[in-house]
Short mmCIF file of C-alpha atoms and ligand atoms in Angstrom, two decimals:
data_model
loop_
_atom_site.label_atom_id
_atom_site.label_comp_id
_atom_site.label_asym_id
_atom_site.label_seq_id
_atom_site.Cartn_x
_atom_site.Cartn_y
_atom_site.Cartn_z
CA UNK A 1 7.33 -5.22 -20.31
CA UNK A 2 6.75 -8.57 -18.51
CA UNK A 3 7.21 -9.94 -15.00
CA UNK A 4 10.58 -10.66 -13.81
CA UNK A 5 11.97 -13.62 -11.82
CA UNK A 6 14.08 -12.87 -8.85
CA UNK A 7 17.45 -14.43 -10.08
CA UNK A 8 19.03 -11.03 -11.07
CA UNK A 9 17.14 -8.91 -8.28
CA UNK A 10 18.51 -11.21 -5.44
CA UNK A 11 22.30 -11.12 -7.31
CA UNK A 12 22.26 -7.41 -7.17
CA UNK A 13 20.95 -7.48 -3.93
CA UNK A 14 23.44 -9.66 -2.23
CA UNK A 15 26.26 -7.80 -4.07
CA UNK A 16 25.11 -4.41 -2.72
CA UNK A 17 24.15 -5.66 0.75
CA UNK A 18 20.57 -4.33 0.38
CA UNK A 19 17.51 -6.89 0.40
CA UNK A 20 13.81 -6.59 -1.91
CA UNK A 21 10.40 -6.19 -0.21
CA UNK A 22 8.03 -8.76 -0.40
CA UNK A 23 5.12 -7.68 0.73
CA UNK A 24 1.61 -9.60 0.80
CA UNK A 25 -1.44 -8.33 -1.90
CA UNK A 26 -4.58 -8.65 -1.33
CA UNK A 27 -6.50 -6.02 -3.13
CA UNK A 28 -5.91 -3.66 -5.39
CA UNK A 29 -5.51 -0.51 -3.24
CA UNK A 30 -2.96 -2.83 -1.51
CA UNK A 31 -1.10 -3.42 -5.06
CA UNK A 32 -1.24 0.62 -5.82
CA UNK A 33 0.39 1.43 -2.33
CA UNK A 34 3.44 -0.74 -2.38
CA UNK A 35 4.53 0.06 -6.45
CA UNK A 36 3.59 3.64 -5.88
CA UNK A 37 5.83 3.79 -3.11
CA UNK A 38 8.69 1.17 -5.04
CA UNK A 39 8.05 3.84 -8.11
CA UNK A 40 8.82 6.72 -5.81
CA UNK A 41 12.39 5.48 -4.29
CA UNK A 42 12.85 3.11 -7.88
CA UNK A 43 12.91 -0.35 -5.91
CA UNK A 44 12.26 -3.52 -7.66
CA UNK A 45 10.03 -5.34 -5.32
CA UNK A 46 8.49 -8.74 -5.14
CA UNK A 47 4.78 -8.52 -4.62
CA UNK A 48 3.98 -12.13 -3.39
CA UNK A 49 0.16 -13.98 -2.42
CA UNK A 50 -0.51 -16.29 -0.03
CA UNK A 51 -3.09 -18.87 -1.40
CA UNK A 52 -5.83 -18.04 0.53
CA UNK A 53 -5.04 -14.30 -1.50
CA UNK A 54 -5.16 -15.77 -4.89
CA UNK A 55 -8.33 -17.67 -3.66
CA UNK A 56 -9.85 -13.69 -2.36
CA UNK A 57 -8.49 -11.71 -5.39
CA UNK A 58 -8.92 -14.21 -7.69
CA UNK A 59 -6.11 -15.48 -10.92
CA UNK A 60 -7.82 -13.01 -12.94
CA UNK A 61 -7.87 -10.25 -11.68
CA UNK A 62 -4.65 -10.93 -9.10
CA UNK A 63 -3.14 -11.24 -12.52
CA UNK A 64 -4.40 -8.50 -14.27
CA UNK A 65 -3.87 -6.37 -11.66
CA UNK A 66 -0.19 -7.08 -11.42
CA UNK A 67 0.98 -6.55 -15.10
CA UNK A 68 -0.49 -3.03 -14.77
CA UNK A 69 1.68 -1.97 -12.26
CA UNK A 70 4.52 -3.68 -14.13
CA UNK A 71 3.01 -1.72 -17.29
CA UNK A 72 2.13 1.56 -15.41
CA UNK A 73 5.53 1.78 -13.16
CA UNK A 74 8.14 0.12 -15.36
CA UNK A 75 9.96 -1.38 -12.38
CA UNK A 76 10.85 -5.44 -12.10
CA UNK A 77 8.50 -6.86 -10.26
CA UNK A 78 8.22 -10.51 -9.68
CA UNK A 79 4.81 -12.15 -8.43
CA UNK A 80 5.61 -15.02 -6.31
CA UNK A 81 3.23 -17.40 -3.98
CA UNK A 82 3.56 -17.62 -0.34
CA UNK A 83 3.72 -20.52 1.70
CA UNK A 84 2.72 -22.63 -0.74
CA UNK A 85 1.61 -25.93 0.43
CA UNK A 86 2.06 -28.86 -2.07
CA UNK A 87 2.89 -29.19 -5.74
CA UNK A 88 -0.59 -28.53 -6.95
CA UNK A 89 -0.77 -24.81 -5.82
CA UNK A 90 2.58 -24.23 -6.77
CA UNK A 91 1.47 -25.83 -10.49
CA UNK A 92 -1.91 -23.75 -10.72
CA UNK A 93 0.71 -20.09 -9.53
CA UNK A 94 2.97 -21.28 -12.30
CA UNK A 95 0.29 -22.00 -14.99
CA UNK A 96 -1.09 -18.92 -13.59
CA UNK A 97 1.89 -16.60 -14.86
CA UNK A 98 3.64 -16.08 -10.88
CA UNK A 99 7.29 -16.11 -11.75
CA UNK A 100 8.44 -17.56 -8.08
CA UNK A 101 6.82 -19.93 -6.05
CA UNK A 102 7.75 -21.15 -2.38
CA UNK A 103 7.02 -24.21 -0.96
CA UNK A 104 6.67 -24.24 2.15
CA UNK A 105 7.83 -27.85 3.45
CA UNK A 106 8.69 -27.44 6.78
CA UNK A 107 6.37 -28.87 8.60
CA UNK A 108 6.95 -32.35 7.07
CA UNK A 109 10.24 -34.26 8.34
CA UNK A 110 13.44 -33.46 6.29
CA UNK A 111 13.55 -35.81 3.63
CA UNK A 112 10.06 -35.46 2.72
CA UNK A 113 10.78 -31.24 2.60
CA UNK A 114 13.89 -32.42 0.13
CA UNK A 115 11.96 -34.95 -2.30
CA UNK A 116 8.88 -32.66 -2.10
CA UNK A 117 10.80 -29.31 -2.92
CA UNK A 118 13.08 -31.27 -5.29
CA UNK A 119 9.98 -32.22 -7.35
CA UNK A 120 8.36 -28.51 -7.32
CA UNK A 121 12.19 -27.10 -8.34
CA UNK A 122 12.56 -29.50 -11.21
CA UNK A 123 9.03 -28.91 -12.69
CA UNK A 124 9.73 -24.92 -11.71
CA UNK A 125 12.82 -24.60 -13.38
CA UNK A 126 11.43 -26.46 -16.91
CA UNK A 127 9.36 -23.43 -16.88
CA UNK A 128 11.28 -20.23 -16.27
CA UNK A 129 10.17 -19.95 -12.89
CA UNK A 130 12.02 -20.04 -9.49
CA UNK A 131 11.76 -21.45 -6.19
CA UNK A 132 12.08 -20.88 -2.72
CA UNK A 133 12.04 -23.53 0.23
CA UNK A 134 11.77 -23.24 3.98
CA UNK A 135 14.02 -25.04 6.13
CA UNK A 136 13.46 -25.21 9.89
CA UNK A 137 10.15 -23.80 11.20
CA UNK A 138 9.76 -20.34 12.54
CA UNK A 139 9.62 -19.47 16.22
CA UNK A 140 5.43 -19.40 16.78
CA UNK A 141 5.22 -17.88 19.89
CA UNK A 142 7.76 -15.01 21.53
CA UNK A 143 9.11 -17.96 24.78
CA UNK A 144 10.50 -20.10 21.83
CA UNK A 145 11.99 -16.92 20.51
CA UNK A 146 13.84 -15.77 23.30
CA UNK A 147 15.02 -19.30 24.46
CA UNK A 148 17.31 -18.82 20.84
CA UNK A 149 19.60 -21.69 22.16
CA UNK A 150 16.98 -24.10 22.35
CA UNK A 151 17.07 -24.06 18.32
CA UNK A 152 15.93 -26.96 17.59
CA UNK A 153 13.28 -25.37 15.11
CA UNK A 154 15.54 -22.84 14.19
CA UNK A 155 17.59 -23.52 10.76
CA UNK A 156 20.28 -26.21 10.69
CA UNK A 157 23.82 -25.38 9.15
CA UNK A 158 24.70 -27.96 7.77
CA UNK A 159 21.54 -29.29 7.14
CA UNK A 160 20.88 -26.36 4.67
CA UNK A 161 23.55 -26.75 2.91
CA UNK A 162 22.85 -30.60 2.21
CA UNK A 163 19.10 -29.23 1.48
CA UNK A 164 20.44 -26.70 -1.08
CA UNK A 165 22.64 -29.16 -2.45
CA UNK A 166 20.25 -31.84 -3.06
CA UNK A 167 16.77 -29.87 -3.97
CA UNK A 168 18.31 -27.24 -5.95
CA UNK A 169 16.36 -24.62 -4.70
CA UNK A 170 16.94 -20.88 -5.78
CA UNK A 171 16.27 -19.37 -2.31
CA UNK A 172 16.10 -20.57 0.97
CA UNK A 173 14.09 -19.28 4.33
CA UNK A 174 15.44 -20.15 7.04
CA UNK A 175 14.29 -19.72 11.26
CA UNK A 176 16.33 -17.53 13.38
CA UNK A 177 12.96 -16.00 15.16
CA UNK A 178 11.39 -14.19 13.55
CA UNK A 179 7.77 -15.47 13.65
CA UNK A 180 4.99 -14.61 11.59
CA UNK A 181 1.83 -12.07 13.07
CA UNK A 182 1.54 -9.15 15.55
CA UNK A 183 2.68 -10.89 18.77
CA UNK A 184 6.50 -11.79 17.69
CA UNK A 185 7.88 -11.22 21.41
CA UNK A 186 7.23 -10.71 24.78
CA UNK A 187 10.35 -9.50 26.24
CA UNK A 188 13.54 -8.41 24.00
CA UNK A 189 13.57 -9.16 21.00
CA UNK A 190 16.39 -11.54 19.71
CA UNK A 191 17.72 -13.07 16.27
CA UNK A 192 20.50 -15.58 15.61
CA UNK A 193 22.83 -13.51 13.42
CA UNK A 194 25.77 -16.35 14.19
CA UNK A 195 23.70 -18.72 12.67
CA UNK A 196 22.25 -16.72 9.68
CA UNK A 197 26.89 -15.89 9.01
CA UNK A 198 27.08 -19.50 9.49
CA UNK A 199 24.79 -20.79 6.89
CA UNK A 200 26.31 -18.36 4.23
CA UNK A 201 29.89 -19.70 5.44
CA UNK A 202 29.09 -23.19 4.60
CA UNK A 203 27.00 -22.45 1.53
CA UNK A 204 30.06 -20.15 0.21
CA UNK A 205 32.88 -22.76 1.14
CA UNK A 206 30.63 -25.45 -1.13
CA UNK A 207 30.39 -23.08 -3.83
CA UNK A 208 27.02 -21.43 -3.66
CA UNK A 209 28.32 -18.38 -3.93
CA UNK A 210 26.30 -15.25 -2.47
CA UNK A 211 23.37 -17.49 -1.85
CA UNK A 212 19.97 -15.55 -1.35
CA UNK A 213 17.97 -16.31 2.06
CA UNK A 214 14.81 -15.28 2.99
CA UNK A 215 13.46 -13.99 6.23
CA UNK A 216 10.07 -14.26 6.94
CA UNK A 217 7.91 -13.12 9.68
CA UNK A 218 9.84 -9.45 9.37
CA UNK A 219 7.09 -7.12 10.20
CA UNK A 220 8.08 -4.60 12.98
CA UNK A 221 4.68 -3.96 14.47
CA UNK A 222 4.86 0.16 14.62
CA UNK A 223 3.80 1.08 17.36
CA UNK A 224 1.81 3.90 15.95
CA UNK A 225 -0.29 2.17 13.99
CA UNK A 226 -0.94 -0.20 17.16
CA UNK A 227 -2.27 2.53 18.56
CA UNK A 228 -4.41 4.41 16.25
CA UNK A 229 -6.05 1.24 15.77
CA UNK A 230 -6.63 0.61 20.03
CA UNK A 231 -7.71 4.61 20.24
CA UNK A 232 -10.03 3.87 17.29
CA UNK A 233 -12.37 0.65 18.52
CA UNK A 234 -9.43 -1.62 18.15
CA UNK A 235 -8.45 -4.41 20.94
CA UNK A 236 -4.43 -4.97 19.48
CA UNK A 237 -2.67 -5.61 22.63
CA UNK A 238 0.83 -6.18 23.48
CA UNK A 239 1.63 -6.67 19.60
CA UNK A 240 5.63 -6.62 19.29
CA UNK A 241 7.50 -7.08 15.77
CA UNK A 242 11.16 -7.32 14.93
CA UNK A 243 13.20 -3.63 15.55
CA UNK A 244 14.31 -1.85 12.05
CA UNK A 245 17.92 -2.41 12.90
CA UNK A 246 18.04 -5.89 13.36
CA UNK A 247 16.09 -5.63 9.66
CA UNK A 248 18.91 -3.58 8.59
CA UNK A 249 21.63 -5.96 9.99
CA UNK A 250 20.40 -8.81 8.27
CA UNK A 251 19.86 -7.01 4.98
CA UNK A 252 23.14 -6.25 5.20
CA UNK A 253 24.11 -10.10 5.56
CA UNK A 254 22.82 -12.59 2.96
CA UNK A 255 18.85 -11.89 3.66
CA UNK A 256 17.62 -10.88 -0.05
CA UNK A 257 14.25 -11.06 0.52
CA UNK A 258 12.29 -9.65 3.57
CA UNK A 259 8.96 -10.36 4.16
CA UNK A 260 5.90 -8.48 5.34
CA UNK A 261 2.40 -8.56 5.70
CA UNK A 262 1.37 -7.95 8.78
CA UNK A 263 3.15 -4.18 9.01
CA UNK A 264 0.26 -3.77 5.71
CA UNK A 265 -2.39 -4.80 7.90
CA UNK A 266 -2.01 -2.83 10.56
CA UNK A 267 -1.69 0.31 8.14
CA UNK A 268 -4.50 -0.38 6.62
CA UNK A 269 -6.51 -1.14 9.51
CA UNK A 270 -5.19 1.78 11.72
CA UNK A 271 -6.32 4.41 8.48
CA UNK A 272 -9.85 2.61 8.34
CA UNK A 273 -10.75 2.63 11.66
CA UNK A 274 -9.51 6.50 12.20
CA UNK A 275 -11.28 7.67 9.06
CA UNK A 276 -14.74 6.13 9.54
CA UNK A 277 -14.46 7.25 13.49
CA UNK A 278 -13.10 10.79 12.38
CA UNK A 279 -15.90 11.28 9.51
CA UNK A 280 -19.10 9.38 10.61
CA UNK A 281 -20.80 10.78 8.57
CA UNK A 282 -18.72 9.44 5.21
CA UNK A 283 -20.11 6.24 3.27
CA UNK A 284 -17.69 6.83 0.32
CA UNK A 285 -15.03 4.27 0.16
CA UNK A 286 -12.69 5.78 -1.55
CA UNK A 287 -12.62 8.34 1.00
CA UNK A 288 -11.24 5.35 3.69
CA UNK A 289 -9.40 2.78 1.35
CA UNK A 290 -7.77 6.73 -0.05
CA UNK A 291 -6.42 7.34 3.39
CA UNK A 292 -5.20 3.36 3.60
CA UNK A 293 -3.56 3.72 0.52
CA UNK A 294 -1.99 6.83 1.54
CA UNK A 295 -0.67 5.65 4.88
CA UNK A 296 0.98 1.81 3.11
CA UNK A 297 2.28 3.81 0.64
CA UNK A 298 4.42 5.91 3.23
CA UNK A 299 4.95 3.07 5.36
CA UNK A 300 6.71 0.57 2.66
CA UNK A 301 8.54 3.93 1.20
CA UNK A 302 9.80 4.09 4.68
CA UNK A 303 10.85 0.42 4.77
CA UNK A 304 12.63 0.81 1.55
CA UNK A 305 14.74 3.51 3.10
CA UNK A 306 15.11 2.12 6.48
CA UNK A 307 14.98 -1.77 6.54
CA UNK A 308 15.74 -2.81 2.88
CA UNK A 309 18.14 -0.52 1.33
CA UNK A 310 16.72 -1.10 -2.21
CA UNK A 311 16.18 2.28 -3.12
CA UNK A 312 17.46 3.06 -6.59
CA UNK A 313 17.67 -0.89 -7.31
CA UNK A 314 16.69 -0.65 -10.64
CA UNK A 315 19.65 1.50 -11.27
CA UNK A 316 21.82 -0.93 -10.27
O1 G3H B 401 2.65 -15.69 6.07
C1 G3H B 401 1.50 -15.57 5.68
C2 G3H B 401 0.95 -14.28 5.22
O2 G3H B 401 0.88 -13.35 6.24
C3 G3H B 401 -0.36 -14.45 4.48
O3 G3H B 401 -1.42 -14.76 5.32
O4 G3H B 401 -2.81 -16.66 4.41
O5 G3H B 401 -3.84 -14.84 5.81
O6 G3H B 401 -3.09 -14.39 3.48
P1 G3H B 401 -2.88 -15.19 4.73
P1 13P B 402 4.74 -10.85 9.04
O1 13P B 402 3.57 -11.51 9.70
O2 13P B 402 5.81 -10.55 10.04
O3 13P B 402 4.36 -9.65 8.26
O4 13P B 402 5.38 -11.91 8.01
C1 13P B 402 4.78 -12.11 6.75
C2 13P B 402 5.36 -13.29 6.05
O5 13P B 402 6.37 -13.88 6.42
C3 13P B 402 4.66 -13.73 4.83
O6 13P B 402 5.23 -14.89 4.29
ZN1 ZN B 403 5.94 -16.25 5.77
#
């Protein structure tokens, strides 16, 4: 039993109109939560680290920790890096054992992002592993967001199917604003759907047929959790992420992967905080990582059944 890549998940994902988790590890209680809850509904799932992660957790033990929950659940799981900056980190993931690395070139003007992402793709693919680019930048703050017609950092048409074309890339994220964080927007919230059908059009007319994209920045900020973390010392104000539905919608479209990693933070945080103010007394930290675990297990079990669609995946 071995990692997977996400070449057959993201096939059976676009032909069922479902999409796979990726959700951001840090620790192992982190790890246990989301392939406890994948094990429960039998999802495949992507469990992905940002480099600042593998610097926290460690290769080792990052590694380690991840083939046994491939060994102890028996589901595919692929371990890909996140936002991966340059060809070294992507190098050092792949050396490493990840099976999917992104790199994340859009900050740099397009044809650097194309000979860049080219060069990580080629060395990728001699190696098993796949790749995922990012083409256009996310919204940062919720004004860009809701001005969606002033895209000029949201995702290009035409320009991402001359990027897929010429970099060869196995996935592609794309901006139609979401944004990454608590604070997504202000007032309603608002994603380019026209544009997401669009890209697929053009990338289906050329041939790439059922083409996986990527949405990141897809946390939807419960509200809940917001609060139990405010009631319990917390200062988390006006935090606003993107509504289940529109998760649903674009599941339902050519989005194959969704990420989150904010959604686990506030989890986590929220059970912290209420178990060390409900049990002052407690210095055992099993007793408030426990109740973490507990409470990111439910939540990604609930985003399996509400926002992804992947349960029973590895049926498929
Ligand atoms: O998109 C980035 C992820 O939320 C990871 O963030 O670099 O703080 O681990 P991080
Ligand atoms: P969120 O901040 O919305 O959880 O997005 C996480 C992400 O996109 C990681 O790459
Ligand atoms: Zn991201």
């Amino acid at each position: 039993m071995a990692l997977v890549t996400t070449k057959k998940m993201f096939e059976k994902a676009f032909a069922g109109n479902y999409s796979i988790g990726a959700f951001n590890i840090n620790n192992m209680e982190i790890v246990q939560a989301i392939v406890d809850a994948c094990k429960k509904q039998n999802s495949a799932v992507i469990l992905q680290v940002s480099k600042s992660a593998f610097n926290y957790m460690r290769p080792q033990y990052l590694k380690h920790l991840v083939d046994a929950a491939v060994e102890e659940s028996g589901l595919d799981i692929a371990l890909h890096l996140d936002h991966g900056a340059d060809f070294e980190i992507c190098k050092t993931c792949i050396e490493a054992g990840f099976t999917s690395v992104m790199f994340d070139g859009s900050h740099f003007d397009y044809e650097e992002n194309v000979a860049k992402t080219k060069e990580i793709v080629d060395y990728a693919h001699a190696r098993g592993v796949v790749v995922e680019a990012e083409l256009g930048k996310l919204a940062g703050v919720e004004d860009e967001v809701k001005v969606a017609a002033e895209g000029a950092t949201y995702t290009d048409p035409d320009q991402a199917l001359d990027f897929v074309k010429r970099t060869g890339v196995d996935s592609l994220a794309i901006a139609i604003g979401t944004s990454h964080g608590a604070y997504k927007f202000k007032g309603e919230a608002k994603l380019d759907f026209d544009r997401l059908a669009t890209i697929t059009e053009k990338l289906e007319a050329a041939g790439f047929h059922n083409y996986p994209i990527v949405l990141h920045g897809a946390s939807s900020v419960d509200q809940n959790a917001v609060a139990t973390c405010n009631e319990f010392g917390g200062q988390i104000k006006g935090a606003k992420g993107i509504p289940v539905e529109m998760l649903r919608k674009a599941s339902s479209m050519a989005v194959c992967k969704i990420n989150m990693d904010t959604d686990i933070r506030l989890a986590m945080t929220a059970a912290v905080r209420k178990s060390l103010a409900e049990k002052p007394e407690a210095f055992d930290p099993r007793g408030y990582l426990g109740e973490a675990r507990k409470d990111i297990e439910a939540m990604v079990e609930k985003k399996i059944t509400d926002v992804l669609g992947s349960a029973n995946s590895m049926n498929d």
